[in-house]
Short mmCIF file of C-alpha atoms and ligand atoms in Angstrom, two decimals:
data_model
loop_
_atom_site.label_atom_id
_atom_site.label_comp_id
_atom_site.label_asym_id
_atom_site.label_seq_id
_atom_site.Cartn_x
_atom_site.Cartn_y
_atom_site.Cartn_z
CA MET A 14 14.38 4.06 1.61
CA SER A 15 10.99 5.57 2.00
CA GLN A 16 8.01 4.21 3.82
CA LEU A 17 5.74 4.96 0.99
CA ARG A 18 6.84 4.42 -2.53
CA ALA A 19 5.85 5.80 -5.87
CA ALA A 20 4.19 3.02 -7.77
CA ALA A 21 5.04 4.81 -10.99
CA ALA A 22 2.91 2.49 -13.05
CA ALA A 23 3.80 2.88 -16.69
CA GLY A 24 1.38 5.22 -18.35
CA GLY A 25 -0.97 4.98 -15.39
CA LEU A 26 -0.86 6.11 -11.82
CA ARG A 27 1.96 7.04 -9.54
CA ARG A 28 1.68 6.84 -5.77
CA SER A 29 2.39 9.96 -3.86
CA GLY A 30 2.50 9.84 -0.11
CA GLY A 31 -0.25 7.29 0.15
CA ARG A 32 -2.48 8.10 -2.76
CA ALA A 33 -2.44 7.72 -6.47
CA VAL A 34 -1.62 10.66 -8.65
CA PRO A 35 -1.65 10.81 -12.43
CA ALA A 36 1.71 10.19 -14.03
CA ALA A 37 3.00 13.39 -15.52
CA ARG A 38 3.03 13.72 -19.26
CA ARG A 39 6.66 14.13 -20.13
CA SER A 40 7.84 16.78 -22.47
CA ARG A 41 11.14 17.91 -23.84
CA LYS A 42 12.67 20.58 -21.66
CA GLY A 43 11.35 23.92 -22.73
CA ALA A 44 8.41 22.50 -24.64
CA SER A 45 4.94 22.16 -23.17
CA PRO A 46 3.17 18.79 -23.33
CA ARG A 47 0.87 20.31 -25.91
CA GLY A 48 3.68 21.51 -28.11
CA GLY A 49 3.85 25.17 -27.10
CA THR A 50 6.88 26.81 -25.54
CA GLN A 51 7.01 26.54 -21.79
CA ALA A 52 8.60 29.26 -19.72
CA PRO A 53 11.29 28.05 -17.30
CA PRO A 54 10.05 27.84 -13.71
CA PRO A 55 10.56 30.96 -11.57
CA THR A 56 13.97 30.96 -9.85
CA PRO A 57 12.71 30.48 -6.29
CA HIS A 58 11.32 27.10 -7.30
CA VAL A 59 14.49 25.63 -8.79
CA PHE A 60 18.11 24.94 -7.88
CA SER A 61 20.09 27.10 -10.25
CA ASP A 62 23.33 27.68 -8.35
CA PRO A 63 25.89 24.87 -8.98
CA ALA A 64 27.61 25.69 -5.70
CA GLU A 65 24.39 25.23 -3.79
CA ILE A 66 23.67 21.95 -5.58
CA GLY A 67 27.15 20.70 -4.67
CA ALA A 68 26.69 21.68 -1.03
CA LEU A 69 23.28 20.04 -0.84
CA ARG A 70 24.66 16.80 -2.28
CA ARG A 71 27.55 16.74 0.16
CA ASN A 72 25.41 17.53 3.21
CA LEU A 73 22.77 14.97 2.32
CA LEU A 74 25.24 12.17 1.55
CA ALA A 75 27.25 12.82 4.71
CA TRP A 76 24.06 12.61 6.76
CA TYR A 77 23.02 9.42 4.94
CA ASP A 78 26.38 7.78 5.62
CA ARG A 79 25.95 8.57 9.30
CA CYS A 80 22.26 7.92 9.83
CA LYS A 81 20.91 5.51 7.25
CA ARG A 82 18.85 2.58 8.46
CA ASP A 83 20.29 -0.88 8.17
CA LEU A 84 17.93 -2.66 5.77
CA PRO A 85 18.29 -6.08 4.11
CA TRP A 86 17.90 -4.81 0.54
CA ARG A 87 20.58 -2.20 1.15
CA THR A 88 22.94 -4.90 2.36
CA LEU A 89 22.24 -6.99 -0.74
CA ALA A 90 22.64 -4.01 -3.08
CA ALA A 91 25.98 -3.21 -1.48
CA THR A 92 27.39 -6.74 -1.37
CA GLU A 93 25.97 -8.60 -4.38
CA THR A 94 28.54 -8.62 -7.17
CA ASP A 95 26.31 -10.02 -9.92
CA ALA A 96 24.46 -7.12 -11.60
CA ASP A 97 21.35 -9.15 -12.45
CA ARG A 98 20.99 -10.50 -8.93
CA ARG A 99 21.64 -7.04 -7.51
CA ALA A 100 19.00 -5.46 -9.74
CA TYR A 101 16.54 -8.22 -8.88
CA ALA A 102 17.13 -7.68 -5.14
CA VAL A 103 16.48 -3.94 -5.48
CA TRP A 104 13.48 -4.50 -7.73
CA VAL A 105 11.77 -6.82 -5.23
CA SER A 106 12.29 -4.30 -2.43
CA GLU A 107 10.96 -1.44 -4.52
CA ILE A 108 7.80 -3.31 -5.44
CA MET A 109 7.18 -4.42 -1.85
CA LEU A 110 7.75 -0.91 -0.51
CA GLN A 111 5.08 0.63 -2.71
CA GLN A 112 2.38 1.73 -0.28
CA THR A 113 3.81 -0.42 2.50
CA GLN A 114 5.87 0.52 5.54
CA VAL A 115 9.50 -0.51 5.81
CA ALA A 116 8.92 -2.33 9.12
CA THR A 117 6.24 -4.50 7.52
CA VAL A 118 8.24 -5.23 4.40
CA ILE A 119 11.43 -6.51 6.08
CA ASP A 120 10.07 -9.92 7.06
CA TYR A 121 8.31 -10.44 3.71
CA TYR A 122 11.45 -9.41 1.87
CA ASN A 123 13.68 -11.79 3.78
CA ARG A 124 11.31 -14.71 3.24
CA TRP A 125 10.91 -13.87 -0.44
CA MET A 126 14.65 -13.65 -1.09
CA GLN A 127 15.24 -16.85 0.81
CA LYS A 128 12.63 -18.67 -1.25
CA TRP A 129 13.41 -17.07 -4.62
CA PRO A 130 16.94 -15.62 -4.49
CA THR A 131 17.11 -15.18 -8.26
CA LEU A 132 14.90 -14.19 -11.17
CA GLN A 133 15.13 -17.75 -12.44
CA ALA A 134 13.81 -19.15 -9.18
CA LEU A 135 10.92 -16.69 -9.15
CA ALA A 136 10.07 -17.44 -12.78
CA GLN A 137 9.54 -21.08 -11.84
CA ALA A 138 7.23 -20.37 -8.90
CA SER A 139 3.47 -20.78 -9.19
CA LEU A 140 1.12 -17.85 -8.71
CA GLU A 141 -0.36 -19.72 -5.75
CA GLU A 142 3.05 -19.77 -4.04
CA VAL A 143 3.55 -16.07 -4.76
CA ASN A 144 0.12 -15.22 -3.35
CA GLU A 145 0.77 -17.33 -0.25
CA LEU A 146 3.99 -15.49 0.52
CA TRP A 147 2.43 -12.13 -0.30
CA ALA A 148 -0.65 -12.76 1.89
CA GLY A 149 -1.09 -9.86 4.30
CA LEU A 150 1.13 -7.42 2.39
CA GLY A 151 -1.79 -5.96 0.42
CA TYR A 152 -2.03 -4.75 -3.17
CA TYR A 153 -1.76 -8.32 -4.35
CA SER A 154 -1.37 -7.55 -8.03
CA ARG A 155 2.17 -6.38 -7.21
CA GLY A 156 3.38 -9.90 -6.51
CA LYS A 157 1.64 -11.27 -9.55
CA ARG A 158 3.14 -8.66 -11.85
CA LEU A 159 6.58 -9.11 -10.35
CA GLN A 160 6.45 -12.78 -11.14
CA GLU A 161 5.12 -12.17 -14.67
CA ALA A 162 7.96 -9.75 -15.30
CA ALA A 163 10.53 -12.25 -13.95
CA LYS A 164 9.17 -14.85 -16.37
CA LYS A 165 9.56 -12.36 -19.18
CA VAL A 166 13.18 -11.58 -18.29
CA VAL A 167 13.97 -15.29 -18.24
CA SER A 168 12.09 -16.27 -21.39
CA GLU A 169 12.56 -13.19 -23.57
CA LEU A 170 15.68 -11.45 -22.28
CA ALA A 171 17.83 -14.51 -21.61
CA GLY A 172 17.66 -13.86 -17.87
CA ARG A 173 19.45 -10.53 -18.20
CA MET A 174 17.89 -7.49 -16.54
CA PRO A 175 17.68 -4.36 -18.75
CA ARG A 176 20.62 -2.10 -17.90
CA THR A 177 19.12 1.40 -18.04
CA ALA A 178 16.13 3.11 -16.47
CA GLU A 179 14.65 3.69 -19.91
CA ASP A 180 14.87 0.00 -20.87
CA LEU A 181 13.66 -1.19 -17.48
CA GLN A 182 10.55 0.94 -17.86
CA LYS A 183 10.05 -0.04 -21.48
CA LEU A 184 10.61 -3.76 -21.18
CA LEU A 185 9.33 -4.82 -17.76
CA PRO A 186 5.60 -4.94 -17.02
CA GLY A 187 4.72 -3.18 -13.78
CA VAL A 188 7.95 -1.15 -13.74
CA GLY A 189 7.20 2.54 -14.03
CA ARG A 190 9.44 5.56 -14.09
CA TYR A 191 10.09 5.64 -10.36
CA THR A 192 10.92 1.93 -9.99
CA ALA A 193 13.08 1.99 -13.11
CA GLY A 194 15.04 4.99 -11.79
CA ALA A 195 15.51 3.38 -8.39
CA ILE A 196 16.76 0.07 -9.84
CA ALA A 197 19.07 1.76 -12.35
CA SER A 198 20.58 4.24 -9.89
CA ILE A 199 20.98 1.82 -6.98
CA SER A 200 22.01 -1.29 -8.93
CA TYR A 201 23.92 0.14 -11.90
CA GLY A 202 24.95 3.60 -10.72
CA GLN A 203 23.03 5.38 -13.49
CA ALA A 204 22.78 9.09 -12.69
CA THR A 205 19.02 9.35 -12.84
CA GLY A 206 16.69 10.85 -10.25
CA VAL A 207 13.62 9.38 -8.59
CA VAL A 208 10.35 10.94 -7.47
CA ASP A 209 8.19 9.18 -4.90
CA GLY A 210 5.91 10.47 -2.14
CA ASN A 211 8.82 11.28 0.16
CA VAL A 212 10.82 13.03 -2.54
CA ILE A 213 7.76 15.06 -3.53
CA ARG A 214 7.42 16.28 0.05
CA VAL A 215 11.10 17.15 0.49
CA LEU A 216 11.47 18.94 -2.85
CA CYS A 217 8.22 20.88 -2.48
CA ARG A 218 9.42 22.15 0.88
CA LEU A 219 12.94 22.88 -0.28
CA ARG A 220 11.57 25.03 -3.08
CA CYS A 221 8.21 26.24 -1.71
CA ILE A 222 6.18 24.47 -4.36
CA GLY A 223 2.57 24.87 -3.24
CA ALA A 224 0.60 24.01 -6.35
CA ASP A 225 -1.20 20.65 -6.39
CA SER A 226 1.65 18.16 -6.02
CA SER A 227 -0.20 15.55 -8.03
CA SER A 228 -0.66 17.81 -11.05
CA PRO A 229 1.33 17.01 -14.21
CA ALA A 230 2.99 20.45 -14.15
CA VAL A 231 4.35 19.94 -10.63
CA ILE A 232 5.32 16.30 -11.13
CA ASP A 233 7.13 17.25 -14.32
CA GLN A 234 9.01 19.97 -12.50
CA LEU A 235 9.96 17.63 -9.64
CA TRP A 236 11.38 15.04 -12.03
CA ASP A 237 13.50 17.73 -13.65
CA MET A 238 14.68 18.83 -10.22
CA ALA A 239 15.45 15.27 -9.08
CA ASN A 240 17.47 14.65 -12.23
CA ALA A 241 19.38 17.90 -11.79
CA LEU A 242 20.17 17.27 -8.13
CA VAL A 243 21.18 13.61 -8.21
CA ASP A 244 24.83 13.13 -7.33
CA ARG A 245 26.78 11.97 -10.38
CA SER A 246 29.21 9.74 -8.49
CA ARG A 247 26.78 8.23 -5.96
CA PRO A 248 23.33 8.39 -7.60
CA GLY A 249 21.90 5.36 -5.81
CA ASP A 250 22.95 6.61 -2.40
CA PHE A 251 21.77 10.13 -3.18
CA ASN A 252 18.31 8.93 -4.19
CA GLN A 253 18.04 6.72 -1.14
CA ALA A 254 19.23 9.59 1.04
CA LEU A 255 16.55 11.91 -0.32
CA MET A 256 13.88 9.28 0.32
CA GLU A 257 15.33 8.47 3.73
CA LEU A 258 15.20 12.15 4.64
CA GLY A 259 11.50 12.23 3.71
CA ALA A 260 10.82 9.05 5.67
CA THR A 261 12.65 9.95 8.88
CA VAL A 262 13.20 13.74 9.12
CA CYS A 263 11.08 15.67 6.64
CA VAL A 264 8.01 13.69 7.65
CA PRO A 265 4.47 14.77 6.77
CA LYS A 266 3.16 16.17 10.06
CA ALA A 267 5.98 17.18 12.39
CA PRO A 268 9.22 17.50 10.42
CA LEU A 269 12.43 17.65 12.45
CA CYS A 270 13.77 20.78 10.78
CA ARG A 271 16.38 21.44 13.45
CA GLU A 272 18.03 18.11 12.72
CA CYS A 273 17.70 18.43 8.99
CA PRO A 274 21.00 18.18 7.07
CA VAL A 275 19.70 20.39 4.25
CA LYS A 276 17.88 23.05 6.25
CA GLN A 277 20.16 25.77 4.93
CA HIS A 278 18.83 25.01 1.43
CA CYS A 279 15.18 24.94 2.46
CA ARG A 280 13.04 27.88 1.38
CA ALA A 281 10.03 26.74 3.41
CA GLN A 282 12.16 26.75 6.54
CA ARG A 283 13.58 30.15 5.63
CA ARG A 284 10.10 31.51 5.29
CA VAL A 285 9.17 30.23 8.74
CA GLU A 286 12.31 31.80 10.24
CA LYS A 287 11.51 35.16 8.66
CA GLU A 288 8.01 35.09 10.03
CA LEU A 289 9.31 34.26 13.50
CA ALA A 290 11.85 37.08 13.34
CA PHE A 291 9.14 39.48 12.23
CA ALA A 292 6.82 38.37 15.04
CA SER A 293 9.48 38.76 17.71
CA GLN A 294 10.51 42.21 16.50
CA LYS A 295 6.91 43.26 16.51
CA LEU A 296 6.52 41.92 20.03
CA PHE A 297 9.31 44.17 21.25
CA GLY A 298 7.87 47.15 19.43
CA LYS A 299 10.79 47.53 17.05
CA PRO A 300 10.06 49.13 13.72
CA THR A 301 10.17 46.27 11.25
CA PRO A 302 9.98 46.01 7.53
CA VAL A 303 7.26 43.81 6.13
CA PRO A 304 8.79 40.33 5.91
CA ASP A 305 9.55 38.85 2.55
CA VAL A 306 7.02 36.06 2.79
CA GLU A 307 5.19 36.70 -0.43
CA ASP A 308 5.01 34.10 -3.14
CA CYS A 309 7.69 33.91 -5.78
CA GLY A 310 6.68 37.21 -7.30
CA VAL A 311 5.70 35.81 -10.67
CA GLY A 312 2.03 36.50 -11.27
CA GLY A 313 0.01 33.36 -11.91
CA CYS A 314 2.99 31.14 -11.05
CA PRO A 315 1.99 27.51 -11.74
CA LEU A 316 4.14 26.28 -8.82
CA CYS A 317 3.00 28.67 -6.07
CA PRO A 318 0.05 27.90 -3.78
CA PRO A 319 -3.26 28.82 -5.42
CA ALA A 320 -4.47 32.33 -4.63
CA MET A 321 -7.47 30.88 -2.81
CA GLU A 322 -5.21 28.93 -0.44
CA PRO A 323 -2.40 31.28 0.61
CA TRP A 324 0.39 30.45 3.04
CA ASP A 325 -0.98 29.57 6.49
CA SER A 326 1.43 30.65 9.22
CA SER A 327 0.07 28.10 11.68
CA LEU A 328 1.18 25.26 9.41
CA GLY A 329 4.78 26.34 8.93
CA VAL A 330 6.72 24.16 6.51
CA THR A 331 3.83 21.72 6.33
CA ASN A 332 2.13 24.22 4.04
CA PHE A 333 3.98 22.13 1.47
CA PRO A 334 3.23 19.97 -0.37
CA ARG A 335 -0.40 20.52 -1.22
CA LYS A 336 -2.64 17.97 -2.78
CA ALA A 337 -5.99 18.12 -4.45
CA ALA A 338 -8.84 16.87 -2.29
CA LYS A 339 -8.72 13.12 -1.96
CA LYS A 340 -11.39 11.15 -3.73
CA GLN A 341 -13.64 9.42 -1.24
CA PRO A 342 -13.32 5.63 -1.28
CA ARG A 343 -16.21 3.67 -2.68
CA VAL A 344 -18.43 2.14 0.00
CA ALA A 345 -19.17 -1.55 -0.44
CA ARG A 346 -20.91 -4.29 1.55
CA THR A 347 -20.35 -7.98 1.15
CA ALA A 348 -22.06 -10.91 2.87
CA THR A 349 -19.56 -13.60 3.89
CA CYS A 350 -20.21 -17.03 5.31
CA VAL A 351 -17.78 -19.00 7.44
CA LEU A 352 -18.72 -22.58 6.57
CA GLU A 353 -17.23 -24.82 9.22
CA ARG A 354 -17.10 -28.43 10.32
CA ARG A 355 -15.35 -30.49 12.97
CA GLY A 356 -12.07 -31.95 11.74
CA CYS A 357 -9.50 -34.15 13.48
CA HIS A 358 -9.86 -34.16 17.28
CA GLY A 359 -12.82 -31.82 16.98
CA ALA A 360 -10.73 -28.91 15.72
CA PRO A 361 -12.68 -26.67 13.34
CA GLU A 362 -12.08 -26.69 9.61
CA TYR A 363 -13.24 -24.04 7.18
CA LEU A 364 -14.32 -24.07 3.59
CA ILE A 365 -12.55 -21.50 1.43
CA VAL A 366 -13.03 -20.69 -2.23
CA GLN A 367 -10.71 -19.09 -4.74
CA ARG A 368 -11.42 -15.69 -6.25
CA PRO A 369 -11.27 -15.12 -10.02
CA SER A 370 -7.81 -14.74 -11.55
CA SER A 371 -8.33 -11.06 -12.33
CA GLY A 372 -9.67 -8.03 -10.49
CA LEU A 373 -9.46 -7.18 -6.80
CA LEU A 374 -7.60 -9.80 -4.72
CA ALA A 375 -7.15 -11.92 -7.85
CA GLY A 376 -6.53 -15.62 -7.18
CA LEU A 377 -6.74 -15.25 -3.40
CA TRP A 378 -8.83 -17.54 -1.21
CA GLU A 379 -11.79 -16.36 0.85
CA PHE A 380 -14.91 -17.51 2.64
CA PRO A 381 -17.86 -17.75 0.24
CA SER A 382 -18.93 -14.16 -0.29
CA LEU A 383 -21.58 -12.19 -2.08
CA PRO A 384 -21.56 -8.44 -2.85
CA LEU A 385 -24.65 -6.76 -1.44
CA ASP A 386 -26.71 -3.79 -2.50
CA GLN A 387 -26.14 -0.89 -0.12
CA ASP A 388 -29.67 -0.55 1.14
CA LEU A 389 -30.50 -4.21 1.59
CA GLN A 390 -32.27 -5.00 4.89
CA GLU A 391 -30.68 -7.54 7.22
CA GLU A 392 -33.36 -10.12 6.45
CA LYS A 393 -32.85 -9.70 2.72
CA GLN A 394 -29.07 -9.99 3.15
CA ARG A 395 -29.52 -13.38 4.77
CA GLU A 396 -31.85 -14.51 2.05
CA ALA A 397 -29.48 -13.35 -0.68
CA LEU A 398 -26.57 -15.17 0.98
CA ALA A 399 -28.64 -18.32 1.51
CA ASP A 400 -29.68 -18.25 -2.16
CA HIS A 401 -26.05 -17.88 -3.16
CA LEU A 402 -24.92 -20.78 -0.97
CA ARG A 403 -27.82 -22.90 -2.17
CA ALA A 404 -26.94 -22.31 -5.82
CA TRP A 405 -23.29 -22.91 -5.14
CA THR A 406 -23.51 -26.01 -2.97
CA GLY A 407 -26.75 -27.54 -4.16
CA TRP A 408 -27.88 -27.80 -0.53
CA PRO A 409 -31.23 -26.45 0.61
CA VAL A 410 -29.66 -23.80 2.83
CA VAL A 411 -32.23 -21.64 4.60
CA ALA A 412 -31.72 -18.02 5.59
CA GLY A 413 -32.66 -18.74 9.20
CA GLY A 414 -29.80 -21.22 9.48
CA LEU A 415 -27.16 -18.57 8.99
CA ARG A 416 -25.81 -17.30 12.28
CA PHE A 417 -24.88 -13.67 12.40
CA VAL A 418 -21.31 -13.13 13.63
CA GLY A 419 -20.86 -9.40 13.20
CA GLU A 420 -19.56 -6.80 10.79
CA VAL A 421 -15.92 -6.52 9.82
CA VAL A 422 -14.62 -3.35 8.18
CA HIS A 423 -11.56 -3.35 5.97
CA ILE A 424 -10.21 -0.37 4.06
CA PHE A 425 -8.71 -1.12 0.70
CA SER A 426 -6.97 1.73 -1.11
CA HIS A 427 -10.12 2.81 -2.90
CA ILE A 428 -12.87 0.81 -1.20
CA HIS A 429 -14.39 1.10 2.25
CA GLN A 430 -15.50 -2.50 2.56
CA THR A 431 -17.84 -3.90 5.19
CA TYR A 432 -18.14 -7.66 5.46
CA VAL A 433 -21.42 -8.83 7.01
CA VAL A 434 -20.26 -12.10 8.50
CA TYR A 435 -22.37 -15.19 9.09
CA SER A 436 -21.41 -18.73 9.97
CA LEU A 437 -22.92 -22.03 9.01
CA PRO A 438 -21.76 -25.18 10.83
CA LEU A 439 -21.90 -28.37 8.81
CA ASP A 440 -21.59 -32.00 9.73
CA GLY A 441 -20.06 -34.80 7.71
CA ASP A 442 -17.87 -34.51 4.68
CA VAL A 443 -18.93 -32.16 1.98
CA THR A 444 -17.55 -32.33 -1.52
CA LEU A 445 -18.19 -29.57 -3.95
CA ASP A 446 -18.39 -29.90 -7.67
CA PRO A 447 -14.82 -29.28 -8.91
CA ALA A 448 -16.30 -27.65 -12.01
CA LEU A 449 -17.45 -24.82 -9.75
CA THR A 450 -15.15 -22.27 -8.15
CA PRO A 451 -12.07 -24.05 -6.72
CA SER A 452 -12.61 -24.75 -3.03
CA ARG A 453 -11.00 -26.66 -0.17
CA TRP A 454 -11.32 -27.38 3.52
CA VAL A 455 -8.53 -26.02 5.71
CA THR A 456 -7.59 -26.13 9.35
CA GLU A 457 -6.96 -22.85 11.11
CA GLU A 458 -3.22 -23.28 10.60
CA GLU A 459 -3.68 -24.06 6.91
CA PHE A 460 -5.97 -21.08 6.57
CA HIS A 461 -3.27 -18.73 7.82
CA ALA A 462 -0.66 -20.32 5.56
CA SER A 463 -2.93 -19.95 2.52
CA ALA A 464 -3.13 -17.03 0.13
CA VAL A 465 -5.85 -15.24 2.06
CA SER A 466 -6.23 -11.49 2.49
CA THR A 467 -5.94 -9.61 5.76
CA ALA A 468 -9.66 -8.90 5.50
CA MET A 469 -10.46 -12.63 5.56
CA LYS A 470 -8.16 -13.10 8.55
CA LYS A 471 -10.22 -10.46 10.33
CA VAL A 472 -13.39 -12.33 9.39
CA LEU A 473 -12.07 -15.57 10.88
CA LYS A 474 -10.93 -13.72 13.98
CA ALA A 475 -14.46 -12.38 14.46
CA ARG A 476 -15.88 -15.89 14.19
CA GLU A 477 -13.29 -17.29 16.63
CA LYS A 478 -14.01 -14.53 19.08
CA GLN A 479 -17.68 -15.34 18.92
CA ARG A 480 -16.97 -19.02 19.49
CA GLY A 481 -14.83 -18.15 22.50
CA GLU A 482 -17.64 -16.05 23.96
CA GLU A 483 -20.12 -18.85 23.37
CA SER A 484 -17.96 -21.43 25.12
CA SER A 485 -17.46 -19.18 28.18
CA PRO A 486 -20.58 -17.03 28.23
CA GLY A 487 -19.97 -15.53 31.66
CA LYS A 488 -16.34 -14.65 31.06
CA GLY A 489 -14.86 -11.42 29.85
CA SER A 490 -16.94 -8.78 28.23
CA LYS A 491 -20.45 -7.87 29.15
CA ARG A 492 -21.07 -7.11 25.55
CA LYS A 493 -24.31 -8.25 24.08
CA ARG A 494 -23.79 -11.43 22.13
CA ALA A 495 -23.68 -10.81 18.41
CA THR A 496 -25.07 -14.23 17.62
CA LYS A 497 -28.77 -14.54 17.50
CA PRO A 498 -29.75 -17.77 15.83
CA GLN A 499 -32.78 -17.07 13.75
CA GLY A 500 -33.59 -20.52 12.44
CA ALA A 501 -36.30 -22.76 13.75
CA ASN A 502 -33.64 -24.99 15.27
CA SER A 503 -31.77 -22.47 17.34
CA THR A 504 -29.94 -24.06 20.17
CA ARG A 505 -28.03 -23.35 23.32
CA PRO A 506 -24.73 -21.48 23.23
CA GLY A 507 -21.71 -23.48 22.21
CA THR A 508 -23.61 -26.22 20.45
CA GLN A 509 -22.66 -26.91 16.88
CA LEU A 510 -25.62 -26.94 14.58
CA SER A 511 -25.62 -29.35 11.71
CA LEU A 512 -26.81 -28.58 8.23
CA ARG A 513 -29.38 -31.34 8.63
CA ALA A 514 -30.64 -29.66 11.75
CA PHE A 515 -31.34 -26.55 9.71
CA LEU A 516 -33.21 -28.57 7.18
CA ARG A 517 -35.49 -30.28 9.73
CA PRO A 518 -38.95 -28.79 10.07
CA PRO A 519 -39.48 -26.82 13.26
CA THR A 520 -40.54 -28.92 16.23
CA SER A 521 -43.58 -28.04 18.29
CA PRO A 522 -42.93 -26.68 21.78
FE1 LIG B 623 12.05 19.38 5.43
FE2 LIG B 623 12.43 21.03 7.47
FE3 LIG B 623 14.52 19.93 6.17
FE4 LIG B 623 13.04 21.80 5.02
S1 LIG B 623 14.29 22.05 6.83
S2 LIG B 623 13.73 19.90 4.09
S3 LIG B 623 11.01 21.32 5.79
S4 LIG B 623 12.96 18.86 7.41
#
């Protein structure tokens, strides 16, 4: 299966090779989305010869049988005899693989299937449990939606998974066209194609499709092609083979064309070979005809590269696919405070709070945080955070009591997030009003077992690193210490400050 998966969200966005692209508006074959008649795509961009389609299927499947990776969801799909359990096993893998690498997913998948081997088991889990297991995998709404859909299958569909791609997409929340096609072809043997980021790349290269690969016209064409190519007797294997080819051979930057099992069907590769032959003949001074490296010959072809961006010989087959310029991620800054106290045997404990149940990182736990305006000065950041903590805890927290730890950058899919990290050591037991945001004290071990994001793990790591540097100031790096206590009660390195200490008036020298 592919490293990156098409999210294929129903009616929304589909992932393509690491970014979201609009789902194509579907139309009946031959009719444009707006109701007009659509001309068939120029021949060079389609597979029209049945003999060639047959040969491509055979070559690809033979390669897949020889070279496919051994993956836990493939084993389950091949050995599970119960159709509902088989479909569930494939479904979980497909959701986890969206935007996440195979190597990362394997461990999560195994733990998930061990904990919730059936839809019924998942339907009974709490969202907290789902978030805890999903912690670190990213795109947290995936786990939540998977569980919501499992509940729906159990409560509304009598525990029976829909049996066709159409019904899967129609009836299950979070299951889009790609996921539905993958489940139906792999679990039920339905002869339906799939289009994800890897398939987009392979098909665009096979047929020299150079128009924006996220455009509805191209996506529509690729779905038609995937449905036409899929092997009728082994659709699940064929789809996985196509994705596997994109993940391991026809990779984005340096495709292994010489090892490719379908190179004889690849027009991008043919174009490269023609150019090479032309260049070598020219080198030896032989009279040569102009190579046939023009576009498909149809003026204004909607599938050829745009006239402004013609074929670039230096890129070879990686001329395809082409994508519209990526939208820059939004830049955001957030002040975060690691509130800590000494627990059993002096080991640190941390206060974490739960995020709202909707929006980014819904329901996950984090250190108390506050979004900041972009241009806020450092001093104002502290004050804003102190105000926030004061309102939240009811304690007279002062800005000078917050110790600067450093900045932690985390890239979400659409946000370039910088956490400005502070710490505030506390003494004694602190109980927060339960009517406020849910909160709890956790040990380091409990923190890592909780439903916390990777970004928060980075924040804690920064704080622990600082503590390590404070306890052995002469050891290791010569880096300037990030901590610069600003309060009136600043103290020597390694000493825990108490909240009361911050609240004491400054002492005279
Ligand atoms: Fe991809 Fe190269 Fe194979 Fe063409 S020949 S499909 S570009 S790996």
